[in-house]
Structure formats: structure tokens, C-alpha cells
CSV table of C-alpha atoms in Angstrom, one decimal:
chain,number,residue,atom,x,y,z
A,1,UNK,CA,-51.9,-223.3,-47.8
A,2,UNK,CA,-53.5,-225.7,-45.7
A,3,UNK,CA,-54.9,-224.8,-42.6
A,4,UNK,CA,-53.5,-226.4,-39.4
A,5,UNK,CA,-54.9,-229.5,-37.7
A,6,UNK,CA,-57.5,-228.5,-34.8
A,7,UNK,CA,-57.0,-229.9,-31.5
A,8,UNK,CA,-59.2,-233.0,-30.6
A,9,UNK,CA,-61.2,-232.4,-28.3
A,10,UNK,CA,-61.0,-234.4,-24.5
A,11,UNK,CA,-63.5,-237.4,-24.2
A,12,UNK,CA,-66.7,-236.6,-22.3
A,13,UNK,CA,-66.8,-238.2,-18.8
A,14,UNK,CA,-68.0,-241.8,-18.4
A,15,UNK,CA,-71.1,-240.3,-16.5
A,16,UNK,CA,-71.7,-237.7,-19.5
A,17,UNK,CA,-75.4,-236.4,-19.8
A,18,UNK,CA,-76.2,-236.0,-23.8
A,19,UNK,CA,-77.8,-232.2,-24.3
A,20,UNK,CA,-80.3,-231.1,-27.3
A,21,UNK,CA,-78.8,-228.4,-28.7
A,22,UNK,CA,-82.7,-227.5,-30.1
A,23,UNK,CA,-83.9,-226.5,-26.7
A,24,UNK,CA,-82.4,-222.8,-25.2
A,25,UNK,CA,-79.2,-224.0,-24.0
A,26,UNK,CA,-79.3,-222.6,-20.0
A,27,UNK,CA,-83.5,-224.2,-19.9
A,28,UNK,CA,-82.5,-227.8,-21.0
A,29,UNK,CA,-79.2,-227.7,-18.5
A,30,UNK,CA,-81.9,-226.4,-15.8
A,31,UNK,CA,-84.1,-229.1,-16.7
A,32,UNK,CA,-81.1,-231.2,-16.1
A,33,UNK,CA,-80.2,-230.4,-13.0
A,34,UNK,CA,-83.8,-230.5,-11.4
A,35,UNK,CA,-84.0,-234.0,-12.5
A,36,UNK,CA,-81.0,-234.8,-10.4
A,37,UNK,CA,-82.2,-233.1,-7.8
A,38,UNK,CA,-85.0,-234.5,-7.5
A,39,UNK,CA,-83.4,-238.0,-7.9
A,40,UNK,CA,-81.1,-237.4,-5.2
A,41,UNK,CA,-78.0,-237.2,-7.3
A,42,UNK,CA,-77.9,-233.7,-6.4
A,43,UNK,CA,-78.1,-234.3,-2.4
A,44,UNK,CA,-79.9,-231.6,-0.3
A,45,UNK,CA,-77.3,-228.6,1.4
A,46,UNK,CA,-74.4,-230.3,-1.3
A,47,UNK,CA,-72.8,-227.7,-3.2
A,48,UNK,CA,-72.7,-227.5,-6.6
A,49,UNK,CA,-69.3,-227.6,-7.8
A,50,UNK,CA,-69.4,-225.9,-11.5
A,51,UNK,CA,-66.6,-227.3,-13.5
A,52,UNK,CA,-67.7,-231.3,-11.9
A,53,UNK,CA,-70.8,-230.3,-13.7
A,54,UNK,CA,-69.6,-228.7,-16.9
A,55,UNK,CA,-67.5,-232.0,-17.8
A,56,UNK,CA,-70.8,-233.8,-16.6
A,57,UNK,CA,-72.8,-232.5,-19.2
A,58,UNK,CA,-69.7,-230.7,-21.9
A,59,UNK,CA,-71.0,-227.6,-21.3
A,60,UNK,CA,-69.1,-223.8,-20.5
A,61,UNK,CA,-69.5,-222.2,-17.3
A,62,UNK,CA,-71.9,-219.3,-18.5
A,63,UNK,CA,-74.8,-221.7,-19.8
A,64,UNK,CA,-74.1,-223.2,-16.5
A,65,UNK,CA,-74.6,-220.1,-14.3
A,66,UNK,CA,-77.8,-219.3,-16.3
A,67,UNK,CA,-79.2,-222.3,-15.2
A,68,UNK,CA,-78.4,-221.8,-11.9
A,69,UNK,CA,-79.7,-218.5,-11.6
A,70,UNK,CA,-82.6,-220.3,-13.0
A,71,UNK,CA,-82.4,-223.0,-10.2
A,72,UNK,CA,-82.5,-220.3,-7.4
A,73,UNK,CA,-85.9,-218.8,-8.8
A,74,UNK,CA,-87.2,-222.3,-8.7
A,75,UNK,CA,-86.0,-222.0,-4.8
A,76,UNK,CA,-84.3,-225.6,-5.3
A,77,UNK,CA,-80.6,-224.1,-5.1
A,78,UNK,CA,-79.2,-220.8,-3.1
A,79,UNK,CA,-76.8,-218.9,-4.6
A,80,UNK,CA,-74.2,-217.3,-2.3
A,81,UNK,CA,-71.0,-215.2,-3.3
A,82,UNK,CA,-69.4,-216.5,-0.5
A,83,UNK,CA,-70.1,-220.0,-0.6
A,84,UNK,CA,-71.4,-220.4,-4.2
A,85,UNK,CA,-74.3,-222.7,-5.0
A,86,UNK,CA,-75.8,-225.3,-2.2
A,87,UNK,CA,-79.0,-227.5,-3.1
A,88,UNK,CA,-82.0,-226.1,-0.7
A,89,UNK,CA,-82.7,-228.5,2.3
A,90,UNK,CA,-86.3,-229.2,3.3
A,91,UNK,CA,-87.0,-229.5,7.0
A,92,UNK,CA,-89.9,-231.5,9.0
A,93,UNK,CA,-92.0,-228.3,9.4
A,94,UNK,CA,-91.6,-227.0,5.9
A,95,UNK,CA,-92.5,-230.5,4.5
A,96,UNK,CA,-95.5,-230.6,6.7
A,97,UNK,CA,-96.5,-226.8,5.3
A,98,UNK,CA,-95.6,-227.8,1.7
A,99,UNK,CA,-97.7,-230.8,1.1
A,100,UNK,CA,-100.8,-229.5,3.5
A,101,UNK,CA,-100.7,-226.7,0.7
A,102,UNK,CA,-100.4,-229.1,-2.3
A,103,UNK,CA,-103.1,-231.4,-0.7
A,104,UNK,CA,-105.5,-228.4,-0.8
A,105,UNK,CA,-104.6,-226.9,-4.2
A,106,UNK,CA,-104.5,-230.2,-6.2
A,107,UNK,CA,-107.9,-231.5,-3.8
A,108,UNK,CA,-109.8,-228.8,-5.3
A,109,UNK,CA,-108.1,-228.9,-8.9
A,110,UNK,CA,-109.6,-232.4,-9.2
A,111,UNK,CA,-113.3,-231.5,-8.2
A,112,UNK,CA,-113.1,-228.5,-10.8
A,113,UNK,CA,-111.2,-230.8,-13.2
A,114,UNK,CA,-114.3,-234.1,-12.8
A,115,UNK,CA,-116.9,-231.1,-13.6
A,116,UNK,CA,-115.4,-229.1,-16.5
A,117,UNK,CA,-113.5,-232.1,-17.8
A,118,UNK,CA,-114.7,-233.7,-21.7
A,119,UNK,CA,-115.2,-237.1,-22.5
A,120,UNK,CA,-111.7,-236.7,-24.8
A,121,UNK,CA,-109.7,-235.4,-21.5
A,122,UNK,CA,-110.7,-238.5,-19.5
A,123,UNK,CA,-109.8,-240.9,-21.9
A,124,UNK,CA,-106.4,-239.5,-22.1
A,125,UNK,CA,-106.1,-239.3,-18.3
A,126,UNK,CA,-107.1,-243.2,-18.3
A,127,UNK,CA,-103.8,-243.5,-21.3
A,128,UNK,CA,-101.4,-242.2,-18.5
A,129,UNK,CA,-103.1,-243.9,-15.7
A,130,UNK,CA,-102.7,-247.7,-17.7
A,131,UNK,CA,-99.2,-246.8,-18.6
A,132,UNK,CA,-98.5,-245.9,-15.1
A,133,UNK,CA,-99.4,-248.9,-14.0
A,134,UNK,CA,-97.1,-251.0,-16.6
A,135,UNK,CA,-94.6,-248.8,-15.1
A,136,UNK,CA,-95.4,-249.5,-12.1
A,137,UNK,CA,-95.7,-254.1,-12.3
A,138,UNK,CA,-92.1,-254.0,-14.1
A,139,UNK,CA,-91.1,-251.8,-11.5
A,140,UNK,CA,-89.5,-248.9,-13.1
A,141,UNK,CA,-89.4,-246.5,-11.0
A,142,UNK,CA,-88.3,-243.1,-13.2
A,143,UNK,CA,-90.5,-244.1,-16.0
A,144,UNK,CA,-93.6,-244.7,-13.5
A,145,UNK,CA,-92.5,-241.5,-11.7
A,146,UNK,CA,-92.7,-239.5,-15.0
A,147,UNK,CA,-96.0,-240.2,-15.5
A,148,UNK,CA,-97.3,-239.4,-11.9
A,149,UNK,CA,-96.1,-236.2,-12.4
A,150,UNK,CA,-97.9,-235.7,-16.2
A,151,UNK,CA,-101.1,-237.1,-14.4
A,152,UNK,CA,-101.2,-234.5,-11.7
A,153,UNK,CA,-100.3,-231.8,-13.9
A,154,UNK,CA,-102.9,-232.8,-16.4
A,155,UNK,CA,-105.5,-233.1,-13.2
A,156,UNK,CA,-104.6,-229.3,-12.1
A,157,UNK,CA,-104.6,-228.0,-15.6
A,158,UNK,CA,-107.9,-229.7,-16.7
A,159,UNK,CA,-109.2,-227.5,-13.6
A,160,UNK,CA,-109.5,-224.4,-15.7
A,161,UNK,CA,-108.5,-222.1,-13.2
A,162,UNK,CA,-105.7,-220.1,-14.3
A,163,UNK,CA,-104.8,-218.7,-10.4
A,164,UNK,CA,-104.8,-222.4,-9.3
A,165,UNK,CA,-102.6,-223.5,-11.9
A,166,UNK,CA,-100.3,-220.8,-11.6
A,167,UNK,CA,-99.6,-220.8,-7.9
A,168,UNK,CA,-99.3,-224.5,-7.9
A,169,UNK,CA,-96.8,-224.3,-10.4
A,170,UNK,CA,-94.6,-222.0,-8.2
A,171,UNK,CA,-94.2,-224.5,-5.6
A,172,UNK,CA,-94.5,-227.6,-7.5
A,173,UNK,CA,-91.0,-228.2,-8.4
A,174,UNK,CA,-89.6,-228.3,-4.4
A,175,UNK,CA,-92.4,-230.8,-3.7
A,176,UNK,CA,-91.3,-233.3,-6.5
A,177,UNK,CA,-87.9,-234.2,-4.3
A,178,UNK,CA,-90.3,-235.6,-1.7
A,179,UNK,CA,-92.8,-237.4,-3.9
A,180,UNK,CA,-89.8,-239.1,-5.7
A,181,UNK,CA,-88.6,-239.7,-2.3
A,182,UNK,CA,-91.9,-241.5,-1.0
A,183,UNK,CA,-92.1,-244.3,-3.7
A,184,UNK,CA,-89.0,-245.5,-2.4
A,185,UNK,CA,-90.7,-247.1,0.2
A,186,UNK,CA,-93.2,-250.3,-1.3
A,187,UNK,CA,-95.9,-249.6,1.1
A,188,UNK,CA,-96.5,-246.1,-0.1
A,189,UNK,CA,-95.8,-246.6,-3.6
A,190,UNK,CA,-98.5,-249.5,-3.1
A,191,UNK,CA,-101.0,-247.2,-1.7
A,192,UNK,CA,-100.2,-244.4,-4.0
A,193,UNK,CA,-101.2,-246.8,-7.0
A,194,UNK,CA,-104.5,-247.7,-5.2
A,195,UNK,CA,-105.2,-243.9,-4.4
A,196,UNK,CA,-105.1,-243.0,-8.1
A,197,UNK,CA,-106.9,-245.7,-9.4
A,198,UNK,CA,-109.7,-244.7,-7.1
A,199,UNK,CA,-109.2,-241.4,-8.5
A,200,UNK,CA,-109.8,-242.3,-12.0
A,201,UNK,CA,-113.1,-244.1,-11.0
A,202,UNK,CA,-114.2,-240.7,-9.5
A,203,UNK,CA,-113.9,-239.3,-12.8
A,204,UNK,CA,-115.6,-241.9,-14.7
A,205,UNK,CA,-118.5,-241.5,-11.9
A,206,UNK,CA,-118.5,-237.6,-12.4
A,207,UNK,CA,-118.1,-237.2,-8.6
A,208,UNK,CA,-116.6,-234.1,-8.0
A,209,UNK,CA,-116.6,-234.4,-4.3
A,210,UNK,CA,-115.1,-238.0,-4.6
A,211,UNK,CA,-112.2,-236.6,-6.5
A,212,UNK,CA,-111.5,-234.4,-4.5
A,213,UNK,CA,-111.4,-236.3,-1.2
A,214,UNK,CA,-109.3,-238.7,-2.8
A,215,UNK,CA,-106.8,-236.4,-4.2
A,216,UNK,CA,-106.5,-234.6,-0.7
A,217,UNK,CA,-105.7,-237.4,1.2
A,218,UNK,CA,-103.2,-238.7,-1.2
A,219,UNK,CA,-101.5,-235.8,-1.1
A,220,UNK,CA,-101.9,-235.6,2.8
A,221,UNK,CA,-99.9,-239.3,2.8
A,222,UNK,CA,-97.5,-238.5,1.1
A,223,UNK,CA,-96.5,-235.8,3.1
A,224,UNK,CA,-96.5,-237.9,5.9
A,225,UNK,CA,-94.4,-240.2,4.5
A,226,UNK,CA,-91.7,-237.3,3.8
A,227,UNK,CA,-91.6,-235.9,7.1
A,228,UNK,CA,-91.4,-239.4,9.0
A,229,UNK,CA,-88.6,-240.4,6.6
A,230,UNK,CA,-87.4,-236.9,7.5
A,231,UNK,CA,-87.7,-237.5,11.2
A,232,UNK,CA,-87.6,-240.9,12.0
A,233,UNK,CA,-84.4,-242.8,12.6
A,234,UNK,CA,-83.8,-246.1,10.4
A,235,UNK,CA,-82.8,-249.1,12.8
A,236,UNK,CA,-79.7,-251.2,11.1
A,237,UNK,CA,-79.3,-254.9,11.1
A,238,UNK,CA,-77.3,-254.8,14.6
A,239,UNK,CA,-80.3,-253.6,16.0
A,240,UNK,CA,-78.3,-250.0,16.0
A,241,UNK,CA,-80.4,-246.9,15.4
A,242,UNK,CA,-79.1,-244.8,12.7
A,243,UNK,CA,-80.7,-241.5,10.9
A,244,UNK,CA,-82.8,-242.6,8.0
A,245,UNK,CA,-81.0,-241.8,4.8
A,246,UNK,CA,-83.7,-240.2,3.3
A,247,UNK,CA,-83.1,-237.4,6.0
A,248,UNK,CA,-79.9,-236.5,4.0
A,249,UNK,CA,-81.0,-236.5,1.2
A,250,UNK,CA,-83.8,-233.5,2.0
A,251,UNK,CA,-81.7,-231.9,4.5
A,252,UNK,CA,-78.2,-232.7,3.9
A,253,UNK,CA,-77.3,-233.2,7.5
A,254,UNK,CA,-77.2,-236.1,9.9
A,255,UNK,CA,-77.7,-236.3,13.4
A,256,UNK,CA,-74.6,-236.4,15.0
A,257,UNK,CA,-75.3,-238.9,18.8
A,258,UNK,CA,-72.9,-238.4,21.5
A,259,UNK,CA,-71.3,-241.6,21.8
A,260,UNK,CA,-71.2,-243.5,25.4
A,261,UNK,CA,-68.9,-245.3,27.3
């Protein structure tokens, strides 16, 4: 007797995310979901509505809620059973605290990493750096913004120093939202290049001290360039001053001006 017919099965939404099924199923949609955090796609203080993201990526609601709990241990996402799930906000202060503590860690991962560093992990480091920098003259912005990220990993990891690494790591991933955000604006991402080139020399010069200096106050600007873009209000082509969009993107709110007669 032949058995009957299954159901087809609904056509994934036009903005559909393709999964691995070879990487554990709640990790890869966590992996997901930082990345669009990070972008923005996810806004800061949004809330996560679960079944808009199950047909965004054809998953079930339980991998989902893995990923979330996931998500919340990252402190990226808060998890309420009142209100459900709300991307974190970042304010002024805490992006100020945030990168003056990244500044430090990854400043003195880069003098440890110029001293204990071989020839071999140098010439890697210089691989990223030269394909940063295609990324970076066709302007492609996710591509270029990968890399950054592999080349300070690889710069706190080449430090040796399994405390460093470790507590950098656990406050890495709420600092990526505002590095993404600063090479939106050309100056910065200008600068940025120009900073890491100058790092690289430091470690072809084997000067620790260099490094480190370098690494410290590129961290240091990019903070600044999060919490102005955090603070400061964007003026529109009217000459009207309106709150800098980047605002609500870290803290999911606007400032709300009483209006005058």
C-alpha cells in the first residue's frame, strides 16, 4: 500500500538565512544572531520576536531559545518572563568604561604579542593586514570588518597570556556593536587603517612599547567615536538638529524635544 503524499513544506522567507546543519544547531543560530546584532539588524532595546526569527532562519522555537539563553550569557540580549527577549542597550558611560578597558587589555596584549611572537605569526598577521586593506579600497565593509576582528584576536592570542585572553574574551562580543558602528563614519575608518598599519611596522621593528602605544590609542578612538555618535545630535539638511541614528542603534531610544510654538 503506498504510503500517503507528505505535505510540502512553506517557502522560506525572501530574507531567509541558510544554516549548516554540521555546526551544534543552538551555537550556529547564536552565531547568527550576534552578527545581526552587531550589524544593527538587531537594533539595541528591540525585542526579539521568536516566530519573526524562526521563519528568518527555518528553524523551531527550542534551538531558538537555546541560542538565546546563549545570547543572554554573552550580555548582548536580556531575557525577561514578562517582557521576553530585548537586545542590551549601551549607554555613554558604559561605552566610555568598555573601550577604556579594551584599550588597556588589547594595549598590553600587543607588547607581549611583538616579544613572544615568531617570524611565522608575523607573516600571517601581515596576510590579514594586506587583505584588510583590499577590503578596505573596494570598500566592503563586512568583509574588511571580519578581518579587523581576526587581527585583533590573533594580536591578543599571540600574547600568550591565558588570563588576558580569557577576560577579553568575556567582554569582547558587546564591544564589536560599537567598533562595527565606528567605521561607518570615513574619517575613523580612515584613521583606523592608518593606526593598524603603524601597528604592523611595530611588529616588524620588534618594538614592544610601540605596539603597545599604538594599540592603546586606537582602541581609545574608537571609543570616542562611539560615545560622541552616542551623544551627539546629527544636524539634518534643514539645518534641524536631530539625535544621531547611531544613538538608536546602541540604545534603542531617541531623545524626545519638547516642541515650541
Amino acid at each position: 500500500m503506498d504510503r500517503p503524499a507528505e505535505p510540502a513544506r512553506p517557502a522560506p522567507p525572501a530574507d531567509a538565512i541558510p544554516l549548516s546543519r554540521r555546526v551544534p544547531f543552538a551555537r550556529q543560530i547564536a552565531d547568527t544572531l550576534r552578527d545581526l546584532i552587531v550589524r544593527g539588524d538587531l537594533a539595541a532595546g528591540s525585542r526579539i520576536v521568536e516566530r519573526t526569527l524562526c521563519e528568518r532562519l527555518s528553524v523551531s522555537r527550542t534551538p531558538l531559545r537555546e541560542a538565546l539563553k546563549l545570547l543572554e550569557a554573552d550580555g548582548l540580549i536580556e531575557l525577561s518572563q514578562n517582557r521576553g527577549a530585548r537586545v542590551m542597550s549601551m549607554t555613554i558611560a558604559e561605552a566610555g568604561h568598555l573601550f577604556e578597558l579594551i584599550a588597556g587589555l588589547e594595549g598590553f596584549a600587543a607588547e607581549l604579542a611583538v616579544a613572544r611572537a615568531c617570524p611565522d605569526d608575523i607573516i600571517a598577521l601581515d596576510l590579514q593586514h594586506a587583505q584588510m586593506l583590499r577590503h578596505y579600497a573596494d570598500q566592503e565593509k563586512d568583509a574588511y570588518f571580519a578581518l579587523n576582528n581576526a587581527i585583533h584576536d590573533a594580536v591578543v592570542r599571540l600574547s600568550g597570556n591565558p588570563l588576558l585572553i580569557a577576560t577579553h574574551a568575556s567582554i569582547l562580543l558587546r564591544a564589536r556593536r560599537g567598533r562595527y558602528m565606528a567605521i561607518v563614519d570615513p574619517l575613523r575608518w580612515r584613521e583606523s587603517v592608518a593606526e593598524h598599519a603603524a601597528l604592523m611596522a611595530a611588529f616588524r621593528s620588534c618594538d614592544a612599547p610601540a605596539a603597545g602605544a599604538v594599540w592603546r590609542q586606537h582602541l581609545r578612538r574608537t571609543g570616542e567615536t562611539v560615545r560622541t555618535a552616542l551623544g551627539q545630535p546629527a544636524v539634518s539638511a534643514d539645518g534641524a538638529s536631530e539625535q544621531h541614528s547611531a544613538e538608536t542603534c546602541l540604545t534603542g531610544s531617541e531623545t524626545h524635544r519638547p516642541s515650541s510654538d
